[in-house]
Amino acid sequence: MAAVRDYKTVWANCLKTIKETLGKENEQLYKRWFEPIVPIQLEDNTLIIQVPSQFFYEWLEEHYVNLLKRTIRYELGPKGMLRYSIVMDTSIADEPLTTSLPSGGKQSTTNSPKDMPFNINSDNNRSIPNPFIVPGIKKLRIESQLNSACTLENFVEGDCNRLARSAGFAVAEAPGHTSFNPLMLYGGVGLGKTHLANAIGLKTKELHPELTILYVTSERFLQQYMEAGRNGTTNDFVNFYTLVDVLIVDDIQFWANKAQKTQEAFFQIFNHLHQQKKQIIITSDKSPAELSGLEPRLISRLKWGLSADLQVPDVDTRIAILKQKLANDGISMPENVIEYIAYNINTNIRELEGALVSLIAQSSLNHKQITLELAKQMIDKFVKSTSREITIEYIQKVVCDYFNLPVDSIQSRTRKREIVQARQLTMYFAKKMTKSSLAIIGLQCGNKDHATVLHACKTVSNLAETDKQFRYWVDDLEKRFKE
Ligand code: ADP
Ligand code: MG
């Protein structure tokens, strides 16, 4: 019966049922979590829906898997299945992960996402599974995954980034044919690595529309690699990447001290691309010389081309960046306020932007004029409250110190109760306080899968409700993270 129905009608019917089930009192929930879903295809008994982010998908799985399952079965019969296709919400990518609800009905939330390799028929009939393509949609074109907002034109030039910016421009003009291959951009957090890497990609695309450009974060690359390993499609994965003309890999330090096989696969891809005179652009928070924990032979390759650093911008550049953002948004602000922000936020550009956005929000929400006085109040608060970014490593350290355990015990395979508990708490806080996906949290906490992380989070919540001692630990730890 599914065959004669079109996917839009099926999903519209599902939405109706879901809306009714949730009721009037949950209308906001419905709007927030179901309206943004876009149906894309109906394949036999499987409806493919697109959700805006990995987080969104995990949230649905966590909270609404049963409702979705029931609804889909009601619409499509007992064999009805649902598959997600995930689009990244930031600058990133179509998510390579898709997941199916089983038709058997036993499992639900413990279902781990599955990559469905898909054969794309190119002109010469070669079949290449493309991890960026939603299964079921046939096309060869590789979307570049670039963020169109991060252009070279709006990347303000200053002493802090002049070398990197001009090398980037040279690369965009003649990708693969300068001595800047690989081009390695490095610098601290919020200093413009992602923006510049994107900008080079966009400029290359503009100058050479025929080239295939691909931006990928190292985290995504790692996830794809693991998926490919599970599905036995590692060769396809490597082949896919060797098709690209310009490959941009963001935040390569993420692989340090882990992901050895991923690094090997990348090494292979790197060599292939380099030999073919294809351009490689890499970003990292450290220079190749300081990057420890990566494969030495990979590090030595990174030194082949040019490494250019991004430094903290001086105050004039900070002012220029603020002015550009304001001009882009069509907002005017007194000169002395701009200067006040630029002089007082000297950590990085992300915080500079954050301060500006908060100030604008403050003034418009409270209908106050943007004055120096308002800026002062806000910046004082802002500077105090911008705490360090919490990482999973940091959470592990705090939890282990708290229970007097060695930090690496989280990684161990032991089932000792105190260590299992510490691991679960780490997962719980990592879910709560970082933006990492369940899969990545699991990987960092002893190579567990996303279902284990989900289970850990639930266990901690349950224990915190029923066990006084446990509640105390959770609260106490929470305080430490906020210090
Ligand atoms: P990183 O990747 O180094 O952590 P990002 O590229 O994400 O930093 O930059 C942080 C923010 O600062 C982004 O919103 C980016 O657009 C902005 N930014 C960074 N450098 C510049 C620049 N030179 N001109 C304008 N905006 C910039
Ligand atoms: Mg970045």
CSV table of C-alpha atoms in Angstrom, one decimal, residues 101-346:
chain,number,residue,atom,x,y,z
A,101,LEU,CA,14.0,1.8,13.2
A,102,PRO,CA,13.9,-2.0,13.2
A,103,SER,CA,10.7,-3.6,11.9
A,104,GLY,CA,10.8,-6.3,14.5
A,105,GLY,CA,9.8,-3.9,17.2
A,106,LYS,CA,12.1,-5.1,19.9
A,107,GLN,CA,14.8,-2.6,19.8
A,108,SER,CA,14.3,1.1,19.8
A,109,THR,CA,16.6,3.6,21.4
A,110,THR,CA,19.6,1.3,21.4
A,111,ASN,CA,19.7,1.3,17.7
A,112,SER,CA,23.0,2.7,16.6
A,113,PRO,CA,23.1,4.9,13.5
A,114,LYS,CA,24.1,3.0,10.4
A,115,ASP,CA,25.7,4.2,7.3
A,116,MET,CA,24.1,2.9,4.2
A,117,PRO,CA,26.6,2.9,1.5
A,118,PHE,CA,25.1,3.8,-1.7
A,119,ASN,CA,26.2,3.3,-5.2
A,120,ILE,CA,26.2,6.3,-7.4
A,121,ASN,CA,26.3,5.8,-11.1
A,122,SER,CA,28.7,8.1,-12.7
A,123,ASP,CA,29.1,8.7,-16.4
A,124,ASN,CA,31.5,5.9,-16.8
A,125,ASN,CA,29.4,3.6,-14.6
A,126,ARG,CA,31.9,3.4,-11.8
A,127,SER,CA,30.2,3.0,-8.5
A,128,ILE,CA,31.4,5.1,-5.6
A,129,PRO,CA,29.6,5.2,-2.3
A,130,ASN,CA,29.6,8.8,-1.3
A,131,PRO,CA,29.4,9.3,2.5
A,132,PHE,CA,28.0,12.8,2.0
A,133,ILE,CA,25.0,11.6,0.1
A,134,VAL,CA,21.7,10.8,1.6
A,135,PRO,CA,21.1,7.1,0.8
A,136,GLY,CA,18.5,6.8,-1.9
A,137,ILE,CA,19.3,10.0,-3.6
A,138,LYS,CA,21.3,9.4,-6.7
A,139,LYS,CA,23.8,12.0,-7.7
A,140,LEU,CA,27.4,12.2,-8.2
A,141,ARG,CA,28.0,15.9,-7.5
A,142,ILE,CA,29.9,16.2,-4.2
A,143,GLU,CA,28.6,19.1,-2.2
A,144,SER,CA,31.5,21.1,-1.0
A,145,GLN,CA,30.1,21.5,2.6
A,146,LEU,CA,31.4,25.1,2.6
A,147,ASN,CA,29.8,27.8,4.7
A,148,SER,CA,28.9,30.6,2.3
A,149,ALA,CA,29.0,33.2,5.1
A,150,CYS,CA,32.8,32.8,5.6
A,151,THR,CA,34.2,34.5,2.6
A,152,LEU,CA,37.7,35.9,1.9
A,153,GLU,CA,36.1,39.3,1.3
A,154,ASN,CA,34.8,39.5,4.9
A,155,PHE,CA,37.9,38.0,6.4
A,156,VAL,CA,39.5,41.2,7.7
A,157,GLU,CA,43.2,41.5,7.0
A,158,GLY,CA,45.6,42.5,9.7
A,159,ASP,CA,49.2,41.8,10.8
A,160,CYS,CA,47.9,38.8,12.7
A,161,ASN,CA,46.7,37.0,9.6
A,162,ARG,CA,48.5,38.5,6.6
A,163,LEU,CA,50.7,35.6,5.6
A,164,ALA,CA,47.9,33.0,6.1
A,165,ARG,CA,45.5,35.1,4.1
A,166,SER,CA,47.7,35.8,1.2
A,167,ALA,CA,48.9,32.2,1.0
A,168,GLY,CA,45.3,31.2,1.0
A,169,PHE,CA,44.6,33.5,-1.9
A,170,ALA,CA,47.5,32.1,-3.8
A,171,VAL,CA,46.3,28.6,-3.2
A,172,ALA,CA,42.8,29.6,-4.4
A,173,GLU,CA,44.3,30.9,-7.6
A,174,ALA,CA,46.3,27.8,-8.4
A,175,PRO,CA,45.2,25.0,-6.2
A,176,GLY,CA,47.7,22.2,-6.0
A,177,HIS,CA,50.2,24.2,-8.1
A,178,THR,CA,51.9,26.3,-5.6
A,179,SER,CA,54.5,25.2,-3.1
A,180,PHE,CA,51.9,25.7,-0.4
A,181,ASN,CA,50.7,22.2,-0.5
A,182,PRO,CA,49.6,21.3,2.1
A,183,LEU,CA,48.6,24.7,3.4
A,184,MET,CA,48.5,24.4,7.1
A,185,LEU,CA,46.7,27.1,9.1
A,186,TYR,CA,47.2,27.0,12.8
A,187,GLY,CA,46.3,29.2,15.8
A,188,GLY,CA,44.4,29.3,19.0
A,189,VAL,CA,40.6,28.9,19.4
A,190,GLY,CA,38.5,31.6,17.8
A,191,LEU,CA,41.2,33.2,15.7
A,192,GLY,CA,39.7,32.5,12.3
A,193,LYS,CA,41.1,29.1,11.1
A,194,THR,CA,37.7,27.7,10.1
A,195,HIS,CA,36.7,31.0,8.5
A,196,LEU,CA,39.8,31.3,6.5
A,197,ALA,CA,39.8,27.6,5.4
A,198,ASN,CA,36.3,28.1,4.2
A,199,ALA,CA,37.1,31.3,2.5
A,200,ILE,CA,39.9,29.7,0.6
A,201,GLY,CA,37.5,26.9,-0.5
A,202,LEU,CA,34.9,29.5,-1.6
A,203,LYS,CA,37.4,31.5,-3.5
A,204,THR,CA,38.7,28.4,-5.2
A,205,LYS,CA,35.2,27.5,-6.2
A,206,GLU,CA,34.7,31.0,-7.6
A,207,LEU,CA,37.9,30.9,-9.6
A,208,HIS,CA,37.7,27.3,-10.7
A,209,PRO,CA,34.1,26.2,-10.7
A,210,GLU,CA,35.0,22.9,-12.4
A,211,LEU,CA,37.0,21.6,-9.4
A,212,THR,CA,35.6,19.4,-6.6
A,213,ILE,CA,36.1,21.0,-3.3
A,214,LEU,CA,35.3,19.3,0.0
A,215,TYR,CA,35.4,20.7,3.5
A,216,VAL,CA,35.3,18.2,6.4
A,217,THR,CA,36.0,18.5,10.1
A,218,SER,CA,38.4,15.9,11.4
A,219,GLU,CA,35.7,14.8,13.8
A,220,ARG,CA,33.4,14.0,10.9
A,221,PHE,CA,36.1,12.3,9.0
A,222,LEU,CA,36.7,10.1,12.0
A,223,GLN,CA,33.1,9.3,12.4
A,224,GLN,CA,32.8,8.4,8.7
A,225,TYR,CA,35.9,6.3,8.9
A,226,MET,CA,34.5,4.3,11.9
A,227,GLU,CA,31.2,3.8,10.1
A,228,ALA,CA,33.0,2.6,7.0
A,229,GLY,CA,34.9,0.2,9.2
A,230,ARG,CA,31.8,-1.2,10.7
A,231,ASN,CA,30.2,-1.6,7.2
A,232,GLY,CA,33.3,-3.1,5.6
A,233,THR,CA,33.5,-0.2,3.2
A,234,THR,CA,36.8,1.3,4.2
A,235,ASN,CA,38.2,1.1,0.7
A,236,ASP,CA,35.2,3.0,-0.7
A,237,PHE,CA,35.7,5.6,1.9
A,238,VAL,CA,39.4,6.1,0.9
A,239,ASN,CA,38.5,6.1,-2.8
A,240,PHE,CA,35.8,8.7,-2.3
A,241,TYR,CA,38.2,11.1,-0.7
A,242,THR,CA,40.8,10.6,-3.5
A,243,LEU,CA,38.3,12.0,-6.0
A,244,VAL,CA,38.4,15.4,-4.5
A,245,ASP,CA,40.5,18.2,-6.1
A,246,VAL,CA,40.8,20.4,-3.0
A,247,LEU,CA,40.4,18.8,0.4
A,248,ILE,CA,40.0,20.9,3.5
A,249,VAL,CA,40.3,19.1,6.9
A,250,ASP,CA,39.5,21.3,9.9
A,251,ASP,CA,40.9,20.9,13.4
A,252,ILE,CA,43.3,18.0,12.8
A,253,GLN,CA,44.5,18.1,16.4
A,254,PHE,CA,41.3,16.2,17.2
A,255,TRP,CA,43.0,13.0,16.1
A,256,ALA,CA,45.9,13.3,18.5
A,257,ASN,CA,46.5,10.4,20.8
A,258,LYS,CA,43.6,8.4,19.3
A,259,ALA,CA,42.2,7.6,15.9
A,260,GLN,CA,45.4,5.9,14.7
A,261,LYS,CA,43.7,4.0,11.9
A,262,THR,CA,41.9,7.1,10.8
A,263,GLN,CA,45.2,8.9,10.6
A,264,GLU,CA,46.6,6.0,8.5
A,265,ALA,CA,43.6,6.3,6.1
A,266,PHE,CA,44.2,10.0,5.9
A,267,PHE,CA,47.9,9.5,5.3
A,268,GLN,CA,47.0,7.3,2.3
A,269,ILE,CA,44.5,9.9,1.0
A,270,PHE,CA,47.0,12.7,1.5
A,271,ASN,CA,49.7,10.9,-0.4
A,272,HIS,CA,47.4,10.1,-3.3
A,273,LEU,CA,46.1,13.7,-3.5
A,274,HIS,CA,49.5,15.2,-3.2
A,275,GLN,CA,50.9,13.0,-6.0
A,276,GLN,CA,48.1,14.0,-8.2
A,277,LYS,CA,48.8,17.7,-7.5
A,278,LYS,CA,45.5,18.1,-5.7
A,279,GLN,CA,45.4,20.7,-3.0
A,280,ILE,CA,45.2,19.9,0.7
A,281,ILE,CA,44.3,22.5,3.4
A,282,ILE,CA,44.5,21.7,7.0
A,283,THR,CA,43.8,23.5,10.2
A,284,SER,CA,45.0,22.8,13.7
A,285,ASP,CA,45.4,24.6,17.0
A,286,LYS,CA,49.1,23.9,17.0
A,287,SER,CA,51.9,24.2,14.5
A,288,PRO,CA,53.2,20.9,13.0
A,289,ALA,CA,56.2,21.1,15.3
A,290,GLU,CA,54.1,21.3,18.4
A,291,LEU,CA,51.4,18.8,17.3
A,292,SER,CA,52.2,15.8,19.4
A,293,GLY,CA,50.1,12.6,19.5
A,294,LEU,CA,49.8,12.5,15.7
A,295,GLU,CA,51.6,9.9,13.6
A,296,PRO,CA,55.1,11.2,13.0
A,297,ARG,CA,55.0,10.4,9.3
A,298,LEU,CA,51.8,12.4,9.0
A,299,ILE,CA,53.4,15.3,10.8
A,300,SER,CA,56.4,15.2,8.5
A,301,ARG,CA,54.0,15.4,5.5
A,302,LEU,CA,52.3,18.5,7.1
A,303,LYS,CA,55.7,20.2,7.0
A,304,TRP,CA,56.0,19.8,3.3
A,305,GLY,CA,54.1,22.8,2.4
A,306,LEU,CA,53.5,26.1,4.2
A,307,SER,CA,52.4,26.5,7.8
A,308,ALA,CA,51.0,29.9,8.5
A,309,ASP,CA,49.7,31.0,11.8
A,310,LEU,CA,46.8,33.1,12.9
A,311,GLN,CA,47.6,35.3,15.8
A,312,VAL,CA,45.5,37.4,18.2
A,313,PRO,CA,44.6,40.5,16.3
A,314,ASP,CA,45.8,43.9,17.4
A,315,VAL,CA,43.4,46.5,18.6
A,316,ASP,CA,43.1,48.2,15.2
A,317,THR,CA,42.2,44.9,13.5
A,318,ARG,CA,39.7,44.2,16.3
A,319,ILE,CA,38.1,47.5,15.6
A,320,ALA,CA,38.0,46.8,11.9
A,321,ILE,CA,36.4,43.4,12.5
A,322,LEU,CA,33.7,44.9,14.7
A,323,LYS,CA,33.0,47.6,12.2
A,324,GLN,CA,32.6,45.1,9.4
A,325,LYS,CA,30.2,42.9,11.4
A,326,LEU,CA,28.1,46.0,12.2
A,327,ALA,CA,28.1,47.1,8.6
A,328,ASN,CA,27.0,43.6,7.5
A,329,ASP,CA,24.1,43.7,9.9
A,330,GLY,CA,23.3,47.3,9.1
A,331,ILE,CA,23.7,48.4,12.7
A,332,SER,CA,25.3,51.6,13.8
A,333,MET,CA,27.1,52.0,17.1
A,334,PRO,CA,29.0,54.9,18.6
A,335,GLU,CA,32.7,54.9,17.9
A,336,ASN,CA,33.6,55.0,21.6
A,337,VAL,CA,31.5,51.9,22.3
A,338,ILE,CA,33.2,50.0,19.5
A,339,GLU,CA,36.6,51.1,20.9
A,340,TYR,CA,35.6,50.1,24.4
A,341,ILE,CA,34.7,46.6,23.2
A,342,ALA,CA,37.9,46.2,21.1
A,343,TYR,CA,40.1,47.3,23.9
A,344,ASN,CA,38.6,45.1,26.5
A,345,ILE,CA,38.1,41.9,24.6
A,346,ASN,CA,41.5,40.8,23.6
